[in-house]
CSV table of C-alpha atoms in Angstrom, one decimal:
chain,number,residue,atom,x,y,z
C,1,UNK,CA,-54.5,-54.4,-31.4
C,2,UNK,CA,-52.7,-51.4,-30.2
C,3,UNK,CA,-49.6,-52.1,-27.6
C,4,UNK,CA,-50.2,-50.8,-24.1
C,5,UNK,CA,-49.4,-47.1,-23.7
C,6,UNK,CA,-46.1,-46.8,-21.8
C,7,UNK,CA,-45.3,-43.8,-19.8
C,8,UNK,CA,-42.0,-42.9,-18.8
C,9,UNK,CA,-39.1,-40.5,-19.1
C,10,UNK,CA,-38.4,-39.5,-22.9
C,11,UNK,CA,-34.9,-40.1,-24.1
C,12,UNK,CA,-34.7,-36.2,-24.4
C,13,UNK,CA,-35.5,-35.3,-20.9
C,14,UNK,CA,-33.1,-33.4,-19.0
C,15,UNK,CA,-32.3,-34.5,-15.3
C,16,UNK,CA,-31.5,-32.3,-13.2
C,17,UNK,CA,-28.3,-32.5,-10.9
C,18,UNK,CA,-28.7,-31.5,-7.1
C,19,UNK,CA,-26.8,-28.7,-6.1
C,20,UNK,CA,-23.1,-29.6,-4.4
C,21,UNK,CA,-24.5,-28.7,-1.4
C,22,UNK,CA,-27.3,-31.2,-1.2
C,23,UNK,CA,-24.4,-34.1,-2.4
C,24,UNK,CA,-22.2,-32.9,0.8
C,25,UNK,CA,-25.0,-33.2,3.1
C,26,UNK,CA,-26.7,-36.2,2.2
C,27,UNK,CA,-23.2,-38.0,2.0
C,28,UNK,CA,-22.4,-36.9,5.6
C,29,UNK,CA,-25.8,-37.8,6.7
C,30,UNK,CA,-25.9,-41.5,5.0
C,31,UNK,CA,-22.3,-41.8,7.1
C,32,UNK,CA,-24.1,-41.4,10.3
C,33,UNK,CA,-26.9,-43.3,9.6
C,34,UNK,CA,-24.7,-46.3,8.6
C,35,UNK,CA,-23.1,-46.4,11.5
C,36,UNK,CA,-25.4,-45.4,14.2
C,37,UNK,CA,-27.2,-48.3,14.5
C,38,UNK,CA,-24.1,-50.4,15.5
C,39,UNK,CA,-22.7,-47.9,17.9
C,40,UNK,CA,-26.2,-47.8,19.8
C,41,UNK,CA,-25.6,-51.8,20.1
C,42,UNK,CA,-22.1,-50.8,21.8
C,43,UNK,CA,-19.6,-52.1,18.8
C,44,UNK,CA,-16.2,-50.0,19.3
C,45,UNK,CA,-15.6,-49.6,16.0
C,46,UNK,CA,-19.0,-48.0,15.4
C,47,UNK,CA,-19.2,-45.9,18.3
C,48,UNK,CA,-15.9,-44.2,16.8
C,49,UNK,CA,-17.3,-43.9,13.3
C,50,UNK,CA,-20.5,-42.9,14.5
C,51,UNK,CA,-19.2,-39.9,16.4
C,52,UNK,CA,-17.0,-39.0,13.8
C,53,UNK,CA,-19.8,-38.8,11.1
C,54,UNK,CA,-21.7,-36.6,13.7
C,55,UNK,CA,-18.7,-34.0,14.2
C,56,UNK,CA,-18.6,-33.9,10.5
C,57,UNK,CA,-22.0,-33.4,9.8
C,58,UNK,CA,-22.1,-30.6,12.3
C,59,UNK,CA,-19.4,-29.0,10.9
C,60,UNK,CA,-21.1,-29.0,7.5
C,61,UNK,CA,-24.5,-27.7,8.3
C,62,UNK,CA,-24.2,-24.1,9.2
C,63,UNK,CA,-21.6,-23.9,6.0
C,64,UNK,CA,-23.9,-25.7,3.1
C,65,UNK,CA,-27.3,-25.0,4.9
C,66,UNK,CA,-28.7,-21.7,5.2
C,67,UNK,CA,-30.3,-20.8,8.8
C,68,UNK,CA,-33.8,-22.5,9.1
C,69,UNK,CA,-35.9,-24.0,11.5
C,70,UNK,CA,-35.0,-27.5,10.1
C,71,UNK,CA,-31.5,-27.0,10.4
C,72,UNK,CA,-31.1,-25.3,14.0
C,73,UNK,CA,-33.3,-28.6,15.1
C,74,UNK,CA,-31.4,-31.1,13.0
C,75,UNK,CA,-28.2,-29.5,14.3
C,76,UNK,CA,-29.5,-29.9,18.2
C,77,UNK,CA,-30.1,-33.8,17.6
C,78,UNK,CA,-26.6,-34.4,15.9
C,79,UNK,CA,-24.9,-32.5,19.0
C,80,UNK,CA,-27.0,-34.7,21.4
C,81,UNK,CA,-25.6,-37.9,19.4
C,82,UNK,CA,-22.0,-36.5,19.7
C,83,UNK,CA,-22.4,-36.3,23.4
C,84,UNK,CA,-23.9,-39.2,24.2
C,85,UNK,CA,-21.4,-41.2,21.8
C,86,UNK,CA,-18.4,-39.2,23.7
C,87,UNK,CA,-19.5,-41.0,27.2
C,88,UNK,CA,-18.0,-44.1,25.9
C,89,UNK,CA,-15.6,-43.7,23.3
C,90,UNK,CA,-12.6,-42.5,25.3
C,91,UNK,CA,-13.0,-45.3,27.9
C,92,UNK,CA,-13.2,-47.9,24.6
C,93,UNK,CA,-9.7,-46.4,23.7
C,94,UNK,CA,-8.4,-46.5,27.5
C,95,UNK,CA,-9.1,-50.1,27.4
C,96,UNK,CA,-7.3,-50.6,24.0
C,97,UNK,CA,-4.5,-49.1,25.3
C,98,UNK,CA,-4.4,-50.8,28.6
C,99,UNK,CA,-4.6,-54.1,26.7
C,100,UNK,CA,-1.6,-52.6,24.7
C,101,UNK,CA,0.5,-52.0,27.9
C,102,UNK,CA,-0.3,-55.6,28.9
C,103,UNK,CA,1.8,-56.8,26.0
C,104,UNK,CA,5.0,-55.0,27.3
C,105,UNK,CA,7.8,-56.2,29.4
C,106,UNK,CA,7.9,-55.2,32.9
C,107,UNK,CA,4.3,-53.8,33.6
C,108,UNK,CA,2.9,-55.4,36.6
C,109,UNK,CA,0.0,-57.2,35.5
C,110,UNK,CA,-2.2,-57.0,38.9
C,111,UNK,CA,-1.9,-53.5,38.8
C,112,UNK,CA,-2.5,-52.9,35.4
C,113,UNK,CA,-5.9,-55.4,35.9
C,114,UNK,CA,-6.8,-53.5,38.8
C,115,UNK,CA,-6.9,-50.2,36.5
C,116,UNK,CA,-8.6,-52.2,33.7
C,117,UNK,CA,-11.2,-53.6,36.1
C,118,UNK,CA,-11.8,-49.8,37.3
C,119,UNK,CA,-11.9,-48.7,33.5
C,120,UNK,CA,-14.3,-51.5,32.4
C,121,UNK,CA,-16.6,-50.9,35.2
C,122,UNK,CA,-17.0,-47.0,34.6
C,123,UNK,CA,-17.2,-47.9,30.7
C,124,UNK,CA,-20.2,-50.3,31.0
C,125,UNK,CA,-22.1,-47.4,33.3
C,126,UNK,CA,-21.6,-44.8,30.6
C,127,UNK,CA,-22.7,-47.2,28.2
C,128,UNK,CA,-25.9,-47.5,29.7
C,129,UNK,CA,-26.1,-43.8,30.1
C,130,UNK,CA,-25.4,-43.5,26.3
C,131,UNK,CA,-28.1,-46.1,25.4
C,132,UNK,CA,-30.5,-44.0,27.6
C,133,UNK,CA,-29.6,-40.9,26.1
C,134,UNK,CA,-29.7,-42.2,22.1
C,135,UNK,CA,-32.9,-43.5,22.8
C,136,UNK,CA,-34.3,-40.2,23.0
C,137,UNK,CA,-32.8,-39.4,19.7
C,138,UNK,CA,-35.2,-40.8,17.2
C,139,UNK,CA,-33.1,-41.7,14.3
C,140,UNK,CA,-35.9,-41.9,11.9
C,141,UNK,CA,-37.2,-38.3,12.6
C,142,UNK,CA,-33.2,-37.1,12.3
C,143,UNK,CA,-33.1,-38.8,8.8
C,144,UNK,CA,-36.0,-36.9,7.6
C,145,UNK,CA,-35.0,-33.7,9.2
C,146,UNK,CA,-31.5,-34.0,7.4
C,147,UNK,CA,-33.4,-35.1,4.1
C,148,UNK,CA,-35.9,-32.2,4.5
C,149,UNK,CA,-32.6,-29.5,4.8
C,150,UNK,CA,-31.0,-31.2,2.2
C,151,UNK,CA,-33.8,-31.0,-0.4
C,152,UNK,CA,-34.4,-27.3,0.5
C,153,UNK,CA,-31.1,-26.2,-0.3
C,154,UNK,CA,-31.0,-23.8,-3.0
C,155,UNK,CA,-29.3,-24.3,-6.3
C,156,UNK,CA,-28.3,-21.4,-7.4
C,157,UNK,CA,-24.5,-20.3,-7.8
C,158,UNK,CA,-21.7,-22.0,-5.2
C,159,UNK,CA,-20.1,-18.5,-4.4
C,160,UNK,CA,-22.3,-17.6,-1.4
C,161,UNK,CA,-21.4,-21.1,0.6
C,162,UNK,CA,-18.0,-21.2,-0.9
C,163,UNK,CA,-17.3,-17.7,1.0
C,164,UNK,CA,-18.9,-19.1,4.1
C,165,UNK,CA,-16.4,-22.1,4.1
C,166,UNK,CA,-13.7,-19.9,3.1
C,167,UNK,CA,-14.7,-17.9,6.3
C,168,UNK,CA,-15.3,-20.7,8.6
C,169,UNK,CA,-11.6,-22.1,7.9
C,170,UNK,CA,-10.1,-19.1,8.2
C,171,UNK,CA,-11.7,-18.9,11.5
C,172,UNK,CA,-10.9,-22.3,12.8
C,173,UNK,CA,-6.9,-21.6,11.5
C,174,UNK,CA,-7.0,-18.3,13.6
C,175,UNK,CA,-8.4,-20.3,16.6
C,176,UNK,CA,-5.9,-22.9,15.9
C,177,UNK,CA,-2.7,-20.7,16.0
C,178,UNK,CA,-4.2,-19.0,19.3
C,179,UNK,CA,-4.3,-22.2,20.9
C,180,UNK,CA,-1.2,-23.3,19.9
C,181,UNK,CA,0.7,-20.0,21.0
C,182,UNK,CA,-1.6,-19.9,24.6
C,183,UNK,CA,-0.2,-23.7,24.9
C,184,UNK,CA,3.2,-22.5,24.2
C,185,UNK,CA,6.4,-24.9,25.3
C,186,UNK,CA,4.9,-25.4,28.5
C,187,UNK,CA,3.3,-29.0,29.6
C,188,UNK,CA,-0.3,-28.4,30.7
C,189,UNK,CA,-2.6,-30.9,29.9
C,190,UNK,CA,-5.6,-28.2,29.6
C,191,UNK,CA,-3.9,-26.0,27.1
C,192,UNK,CA,-2.7,-29.0,24.7
C,193,UNK,CA,-6.3,-30.2,25.1
C,194,UNK,CA,-7.5,-27.2,23.4
C,195,UNK,CA,-4.6,-27.5,20.8
C,196,UNK,CA,-6.1,-30.8,19.9
C,197,UNK,CA,-9.9,-29.7,19.8
C,198,UNK,CA,-9.0,-26.6,17.3
C,199,UNK,CA,-7.0,-29.3,15.4
C,200,UNK,CA,-9.7,-31.4,14.9
C,201,UNK,CA,-12.5,-28.9,14.0
C,202,UNK,CA,-10.0,-27.2,11.5
C,203,UNK,CA,-9.4,-30.6,9.9
C,204,UNK,CA,-13.0,-31.4,9.5
C,205,UNK,CA,-13.8,-27.9,7.5
C,206,UNK,CA,-10.6,-28.8,5.6
C,207,UNK,CA,-12.3,-32.4,4.6
C,208,UNK,CA,-15.1,-30.5,3.4
C,209,UNK,CA,-13.1,-27.9,1.4
C,210,UNK,CA,-11.4,-30.9,-0.2
C,211,UNK,CA,-14.8,-32.9,-1.2
C,212,UNK,CA,-15.6,-29.5,-3.2
C,213,UNK,CA,-12.5,-29.9,-5.2
C,214,UNK,CA,-9.9,-27.5,-3.5
C,215,UNK,CA,-6.3,-29.3,-2.8
C,216,UNK,CA,-7.2,-29.7,0.6
C,217,UNK,CA,-5.7,-33.2,1.0
C,218,UNK,CA,-2.1,-32.6,1.8
C,219,UNK,CA,-3.3,-30.1,4.2
C,220,UNK,CA,-5.6,-32.7,6.0
C,221,UNK,CA,-3.1,-35.4,6.0
C,222,UNK,CA,-0.7,-33.1,7.6
C,223,UNK,CA,-3.1,-31.9,10.4
C,224,UNK,CA,-4.3,-35.5,11.4
C,225,UNK,CA,-0.4,-36.4,11.9
C,226,UNK,CA,-0.2,-33.6,14.3
C,227,UNK,CA,-3.7,-34.1,15.7
C,228,UNK,CA,-2.8,-37.9,16.0
C,229,UNK,CA,0.3,-37.4,18.7
C,230,UNK,CA,-2.0,-35.0,20.8
C,231,UNK,CA,-4.8,-37.7,20.6
C,232,UNK,CA,-2.6,-40.1,21.9
C,233,UNK,CA,-1.1,-37.8,24.4
C,234,UNK,CA,-4.5,-37.1,26.0
C,235,UNK,CA,-5.9,-41.0,25.7
C,236,UNK,CA,-2.6,-41.6,27.8
C,237,UNK,CA,-3.5,-38.6,30.3
C,238,UNK,CA,-7.1,-40.0,30.8
C,239,UNK,CA,-5.5,-43.3,32.1
C,240,UNK,CA,-3.3,-41.5,34.3
C,241,UNK,CA,-6.3,-40.0,35.9
C,242,UNK,CA,-7.9,-43.7,36.2
C,243,UNK,CA,-4.5,-44.8,37.7
C,244,UNK,CA,-4.7,-41.8,40.3
C,245,UNK,CA,-8.2,-43.1,41.2
C,246,UNK,CA,-7.5,-46.4,41.9
C,247,UNK,CA,-4.4,-45.6,43.6
C,248,UNK,CA,-6.5,-43.3,45.9
C,249,UNK,CA,-9.0,-46.1,46.7
C,250,UNK,CA,-6.7,-49.5,46.2
C,251,UNK,CA,-8.8,-52.9,45.7
C,252,UNK,CA,-9.1,-55.5,48.5
C,253,UNK,CA,-6.5,-57.9,47.5
C,254,UNK,CA,-3.0,-58.9,48.8
C,255,UNK,CA,0.0,-56.6,47.1
C,256,UNK,CA,-2.4,-54.0,45.9
C,257,UNK,CA,-0.4,-51.4,47.3
C,258,UNK,CA,3.4,-52.6,46.4
C,259,UNK,CA,3.8,-50.1,44.0
C,260,UNK,CA,2.5,-51.6,40.9
C,261,UNK,CA,0.4,-48.4,40.3
C,262,UNK,CA,3.2,-46.6,41.0
C,263,UNK,CA,5.3,-48.0,38.2
C,264,UNK,CA,2.4,-47.6,35.8
C,265,UNK,CA,2.1,-44.1,36.3
C,266,UNK,CA,5.9,-43.8,35.5
C,267,UNK,CA,5.5,-45.4,32.4
C,268,UNK,CA,2.4,-43.5,31.3
C,269,UNK,CA,4.4,-39.9,32.2
C,270,UNK,CA,7.4,-41.0,30.5
C,271,UNK,CA,5.3,-41.6,27.2
C,272,UNK,CA,3.3,-38.3,27.7
C,273,UNK,CA,6.5,-36.4,27.8
C,274,UNK,CA,8.0,-37.9,24.9
C,275,UNK,CA,4.9,-37.2,23.2
C,276,UNK,CA,4.9,-33.8,24.2
C,277,UNK,CA,8.3,-33.3,23.0
C,278,UNK,CA,7.3,-34.3,19.5
C,279,UNK,CA,4.2,-32.0,19.3
C,280,UNK,CA,6.9,-29.5,20.2
C,281,UNK,CA,9.3,-30.3,17.2
C,282,UNK,CA,6.4,-30.3,14.8
C,283,UNK,CA,4.4,-27.0,16.5
C,284,UNK,CA,6.3,-24.8,13.8
C,285,UNK,CA,4.8,-26.8,10.8
C,286,UNK,CA,1.3,-26.6,12.2
C,287,UNK,CA,1.3,-22.7,12.8
C,288,UNK,CA,2.5,-22.7,8.8
C,289,UNK,CA,-0.4,-24.7,8.1
C,290,UNK,CA,-2.7,-22.6,9.6
C,291,UNK,CA,-1.4,-19.8,7.8
C,292,UNK,CA,-1.7,-21.7,4.6
C,293,UNK,CA,-5.2,-21.9,5.2
C,294,UNK,CA,-6.0,-18.6,5.7
C,295,UNK,CA,-4.0,-17.2,2.9
C,296,UNK,CA,-3.3,-19.6,-0.1
C,297,UNK,CA,-5.9,-22.6,0.2
C,298,UNK,CA,-8.8,-20.7,-1.5
C,299,UNK,CA,-6.4,-18.9,-4.1
C,300,UNK,CA,-5.9,-22.2,-5.9
C,301,UNK,CA,-8.5,-23.1,-8.3
C,302,UNK,CA,-10.7,-25.9,-7.7
C,303,UNK,CA,-10.3,-29.3,-9.2
C,304,UNK,CA,-12.3,-30.0,-12.5
C,305,UNK,CA,-15.6,-31.2,-12.4
C,306,UNK,CA,-14.3,-34.6,-14.1
C,307,UNK,CA,-12.3,-35.4,-11.1
C,308,UNK,CA,-15.1,-34.2,-8.7
C,309,UNK,CA,-17.5,-36.5,-10.3
C,310,UNK,CA,-14.7,-39.7,-9.6
C,311,UNK,CA,-14.7,-38.3,-6.0
C,312,UNK,CA,-18.4,-38.5,-5.8
C,313,UNK,CA,-19.5,-35.0,-5.8
C,314,UNK,CA,-21.9,-35.5,-8.7
C,315,UNK,CA,-24.7,-37.5,-8.1
C,316,UNK,CA,-27.7,-37.3,-11.1
C,317,UNK,CA,-31.2,-37.7,-10.0
C,318,UNK,CA,-34.3,-35.8,-10.1
C,319,UNK,CA,-34.7,-34.2,-6.9
C,320,UNK,CA,-38.2,-35.1,-5.3
C,321,UNK,CA,-39.7,-33.7,-2.1
C,322,UNK,CA,-39.2,-36.0,0.8
C,323,UNK,CA,-42.1,-37.0,3.1
C,324,UNK,CA,-41.2,-35.2,6.2
C,325,UNK,CA,-43.0,-35.9,9.6
C,326,UNK,CA,-42.5,-32.6,11.9
C,327,UNK,CA,-40.3,-33.8,14.9
């Protein structure tokens, strides 16, 4: 009797590699999918990671994917996820910093607990709002929508989307330079907040460039150091606002108005001024970094394909059409 017929791929079958844009988009989509369920459940670290993943995905979408109805719908859903997670994230950070302050000498414990109680109460309210908003974002539909976008990406030359990436980075760098110039050396929260946001957006675009083989890693590292200083400054300013709220409406307990909140406010202000001084000291380097993004990053040749495979840029496999349900 003849052996049963086996139908399969011939050893000489050529397996088509998906375009680099598909790999980039899928990687960022999977990152969001991995962290979102725990974030919805309230895990502090997952909230942070899911929010970062959503921002990275939002930065990548308009660069690697041509404009389409599917891309626009996915972008709107991801934006809702980012905003919902943001309701809780800054208060998670505030609680962490207050716990850190509790370990220092000279910080009035009762007053600190008054502020912490206020922040935790606000966070609980926002967490409920976050859960309600995320419940409206059907994660299964979002995943299918992103897979539809990834599958539809063209497999032609990379020039078009690389040009879009170069234009995007130049635009982000220009926005950072303008924000830095507008902020100057004055200590003013709103202009400094704009510097922080523009630095963050440039960093996400540079991370995308690094994943394509461009030598962006040193720029990302330098920008992250500058961003961390402004991030800490912003977090302390958030806590200053909560301290001011508790001062305006002190709790009903003995000693609530004995000056403990004033001492906490002075500690926070001193650290904010110190961080601002560090920012001013590093400002020339940030301006130089923005210039390098515009003039020298894309002049360097990409890393060779072998290195890009090590970074996960090459994923073999047949491209299959996803089962897409219309959202």
